[in-house]
mmCIF file of C-alpha atoms in Angstrom:
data_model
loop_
_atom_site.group_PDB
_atom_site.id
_atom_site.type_symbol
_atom_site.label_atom_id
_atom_site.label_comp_id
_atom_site.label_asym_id
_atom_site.label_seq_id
_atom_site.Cartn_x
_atom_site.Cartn_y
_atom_site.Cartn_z
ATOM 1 C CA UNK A 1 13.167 -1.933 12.217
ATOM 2 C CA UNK A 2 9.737 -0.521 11.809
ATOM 3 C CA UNK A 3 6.219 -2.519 12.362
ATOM 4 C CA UNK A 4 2.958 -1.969 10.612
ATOM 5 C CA UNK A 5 -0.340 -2.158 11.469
ATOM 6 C CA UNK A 6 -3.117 -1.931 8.561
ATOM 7 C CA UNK A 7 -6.697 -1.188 9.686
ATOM 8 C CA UNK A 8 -9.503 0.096 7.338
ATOM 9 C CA UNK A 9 -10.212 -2.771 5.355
ATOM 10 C CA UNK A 10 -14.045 -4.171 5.476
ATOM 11 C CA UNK A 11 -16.852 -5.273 3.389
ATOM 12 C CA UNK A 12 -18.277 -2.721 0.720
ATOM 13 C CA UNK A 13 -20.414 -2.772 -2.442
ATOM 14 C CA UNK A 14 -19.391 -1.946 -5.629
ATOM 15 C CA UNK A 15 -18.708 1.535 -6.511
ATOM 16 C CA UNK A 16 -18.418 2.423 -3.045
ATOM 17 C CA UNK A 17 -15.080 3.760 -1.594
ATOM 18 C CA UNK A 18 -12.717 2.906 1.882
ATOM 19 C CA UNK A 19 -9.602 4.269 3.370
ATOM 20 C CA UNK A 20 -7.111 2.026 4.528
ATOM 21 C CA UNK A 21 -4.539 2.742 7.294
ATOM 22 C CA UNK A 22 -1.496 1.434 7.949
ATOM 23 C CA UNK A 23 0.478 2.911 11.195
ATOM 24 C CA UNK A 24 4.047 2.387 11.632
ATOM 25 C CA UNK A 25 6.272 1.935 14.980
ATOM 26 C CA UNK A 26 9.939 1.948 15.574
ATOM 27 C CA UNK A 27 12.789 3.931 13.552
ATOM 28 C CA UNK A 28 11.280 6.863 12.026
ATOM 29 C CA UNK A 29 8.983 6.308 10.155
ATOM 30 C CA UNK A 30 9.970 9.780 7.533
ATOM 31 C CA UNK A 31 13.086 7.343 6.445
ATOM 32 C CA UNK A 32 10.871 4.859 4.542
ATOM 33 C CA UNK A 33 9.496 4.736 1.394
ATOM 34 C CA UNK A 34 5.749 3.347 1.814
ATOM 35 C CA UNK A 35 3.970 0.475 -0.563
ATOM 36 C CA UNK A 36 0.494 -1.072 -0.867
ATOM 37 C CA UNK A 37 0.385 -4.314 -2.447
ATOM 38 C CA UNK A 38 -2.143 -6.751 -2.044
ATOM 39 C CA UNK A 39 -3.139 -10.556 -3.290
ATOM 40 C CA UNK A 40 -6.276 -12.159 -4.358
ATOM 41 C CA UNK A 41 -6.924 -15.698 -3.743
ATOM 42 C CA UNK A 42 -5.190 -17.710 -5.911
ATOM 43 C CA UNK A 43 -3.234 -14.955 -7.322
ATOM 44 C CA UNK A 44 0.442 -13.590 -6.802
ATOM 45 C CA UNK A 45 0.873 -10.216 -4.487
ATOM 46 C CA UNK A 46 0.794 -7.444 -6.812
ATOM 47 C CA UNK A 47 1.480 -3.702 -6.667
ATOM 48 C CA UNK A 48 -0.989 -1.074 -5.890
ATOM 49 C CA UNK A 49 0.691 1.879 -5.146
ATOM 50 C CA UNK A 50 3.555 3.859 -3.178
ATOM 51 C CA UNK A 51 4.877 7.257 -2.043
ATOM 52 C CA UNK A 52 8.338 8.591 -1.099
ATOM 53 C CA UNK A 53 9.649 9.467 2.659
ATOM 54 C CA UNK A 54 8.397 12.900 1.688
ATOM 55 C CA UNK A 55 5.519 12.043 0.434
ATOM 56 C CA UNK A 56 5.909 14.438 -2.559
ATOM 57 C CA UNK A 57 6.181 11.510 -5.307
ATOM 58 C CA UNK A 58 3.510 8.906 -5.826
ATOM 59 C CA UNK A 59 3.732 5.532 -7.768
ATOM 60 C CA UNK A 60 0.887 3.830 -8.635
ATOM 61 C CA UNK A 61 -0.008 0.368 -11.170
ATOM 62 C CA UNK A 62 -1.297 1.613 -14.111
ATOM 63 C CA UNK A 63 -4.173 -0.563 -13.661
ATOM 64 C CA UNK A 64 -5.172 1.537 -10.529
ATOM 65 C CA UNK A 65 -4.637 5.253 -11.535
ATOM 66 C CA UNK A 66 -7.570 7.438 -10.785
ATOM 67 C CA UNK A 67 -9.385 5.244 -8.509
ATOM 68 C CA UNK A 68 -6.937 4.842 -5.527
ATOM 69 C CA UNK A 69 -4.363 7.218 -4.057
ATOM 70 C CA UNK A 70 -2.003 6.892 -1.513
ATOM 71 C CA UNK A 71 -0.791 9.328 0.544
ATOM 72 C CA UNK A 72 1.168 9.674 3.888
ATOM 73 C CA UNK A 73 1.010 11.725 7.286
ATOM 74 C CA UNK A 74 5.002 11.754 8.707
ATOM 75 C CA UNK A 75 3.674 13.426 11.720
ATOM 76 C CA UNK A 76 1.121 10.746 12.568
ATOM 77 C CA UNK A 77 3.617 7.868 11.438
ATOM 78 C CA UNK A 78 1.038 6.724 8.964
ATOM 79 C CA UNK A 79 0.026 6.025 5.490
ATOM 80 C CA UNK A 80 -3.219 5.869 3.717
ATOM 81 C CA UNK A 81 -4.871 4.009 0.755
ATOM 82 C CA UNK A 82 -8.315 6.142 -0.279
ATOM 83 C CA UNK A 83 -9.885 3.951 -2.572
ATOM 84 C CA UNK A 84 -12.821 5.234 -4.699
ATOM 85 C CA UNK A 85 -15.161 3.195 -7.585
ATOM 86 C CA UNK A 86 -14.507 -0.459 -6.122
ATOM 87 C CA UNK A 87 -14.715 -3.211 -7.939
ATOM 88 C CA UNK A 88 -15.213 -6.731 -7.084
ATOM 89 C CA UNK A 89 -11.644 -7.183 -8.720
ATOM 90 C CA UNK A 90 -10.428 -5.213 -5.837
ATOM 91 C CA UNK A 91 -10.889 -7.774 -3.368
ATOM 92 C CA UNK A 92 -7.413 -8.942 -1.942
ATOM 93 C CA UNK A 93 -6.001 -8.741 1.362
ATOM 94 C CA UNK A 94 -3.667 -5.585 1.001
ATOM 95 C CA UNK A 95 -0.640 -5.326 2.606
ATOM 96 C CA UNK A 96 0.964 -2.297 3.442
ATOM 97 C CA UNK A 97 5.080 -2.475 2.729
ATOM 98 C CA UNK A 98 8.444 -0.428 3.751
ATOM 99 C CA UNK A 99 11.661 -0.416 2.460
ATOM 100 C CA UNK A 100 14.656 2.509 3.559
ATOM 101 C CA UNK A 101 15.876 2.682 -0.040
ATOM 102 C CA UNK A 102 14.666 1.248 -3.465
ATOM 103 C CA UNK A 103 14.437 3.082 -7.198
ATOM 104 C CA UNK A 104 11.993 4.408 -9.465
ATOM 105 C CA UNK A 105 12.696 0.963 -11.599
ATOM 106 C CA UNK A 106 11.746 -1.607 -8.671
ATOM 107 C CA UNK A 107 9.321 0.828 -6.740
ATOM 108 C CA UNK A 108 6.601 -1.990 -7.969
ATOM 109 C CA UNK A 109 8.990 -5.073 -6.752
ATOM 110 C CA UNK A 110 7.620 -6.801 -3.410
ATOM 111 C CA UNK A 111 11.264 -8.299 -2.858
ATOM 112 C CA UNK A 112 12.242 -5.056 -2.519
ATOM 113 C CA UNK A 113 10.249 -4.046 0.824
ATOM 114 C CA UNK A 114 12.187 -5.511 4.016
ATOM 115 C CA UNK A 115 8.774 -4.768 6.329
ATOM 116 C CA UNK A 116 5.492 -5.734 6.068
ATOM 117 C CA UNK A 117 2.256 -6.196 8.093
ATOM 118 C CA UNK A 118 -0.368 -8.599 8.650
ATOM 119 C CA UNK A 119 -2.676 -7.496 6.178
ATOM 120 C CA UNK A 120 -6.491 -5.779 5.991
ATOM 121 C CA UNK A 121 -9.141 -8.003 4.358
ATOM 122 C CA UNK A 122 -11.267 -5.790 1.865
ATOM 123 C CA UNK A 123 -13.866 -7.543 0.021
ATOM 124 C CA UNK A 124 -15.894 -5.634 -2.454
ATOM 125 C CA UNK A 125 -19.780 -7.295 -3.426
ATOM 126 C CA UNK A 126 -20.968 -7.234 -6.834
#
């Protein structure tokens, strides 16, 4: 099993930019395949973005492309969400997500991530 930790999230205005953390523990971490979702009130989880064990291929919601990027330190058993030109439609909690194996096809699917942690509250003020 593997436990995450997200950290990062915070108040910001609009246009302005955070990086969210989200550390892992237990089996190595280099075997999973990393998501961000999050879920605005009222509203379903939805998919934000992930990377593979190596980090060398990124996924992202077409929605999201350009302003966010994820991206993944093996050594430090963490991955990161920078996320640039905010919008007040960013504000979710956002959940960071692990799964050991899943395809290109359901790389957006939250049912297919088997970890998850508690979730980093990022609110973004018009």
């Amino acid at each position: 099993q593997v436990q995450l930790v997200e950290s990062g999230g915070g108040l910001v205005q609009a246009g302005g930019s955070l990086r969210l953390s989200c550390a892992a523990s237990g089996r190595t971490f280099s075997s999973y395949v990393m998501g961000w979702f999050r879920q605005a009130p009222g509203k379903e989880r939805e998919f934000v973005a992930a990377i593979s064990w190596s980090g060398g291929n990124t996924y992202y919601a077409d929605s999201l492309k350009g302003r966010f990027t994820i991206s993944r330190d093996n050594a430090k058993n963490t991955v990161y969400l920078q996320m640039n030109s905010l919008k007040p439609e960013d504000t979710a909690v956002y959940y960071c997500a692990a799964t050991e194996e899943i395809t290109i096809r359901t790389m957006s699917k939250s049912y297919e991530y088997h970890y998850w942690g508690q979730g980093t509250q990022v609110t973004v003020s018009s």
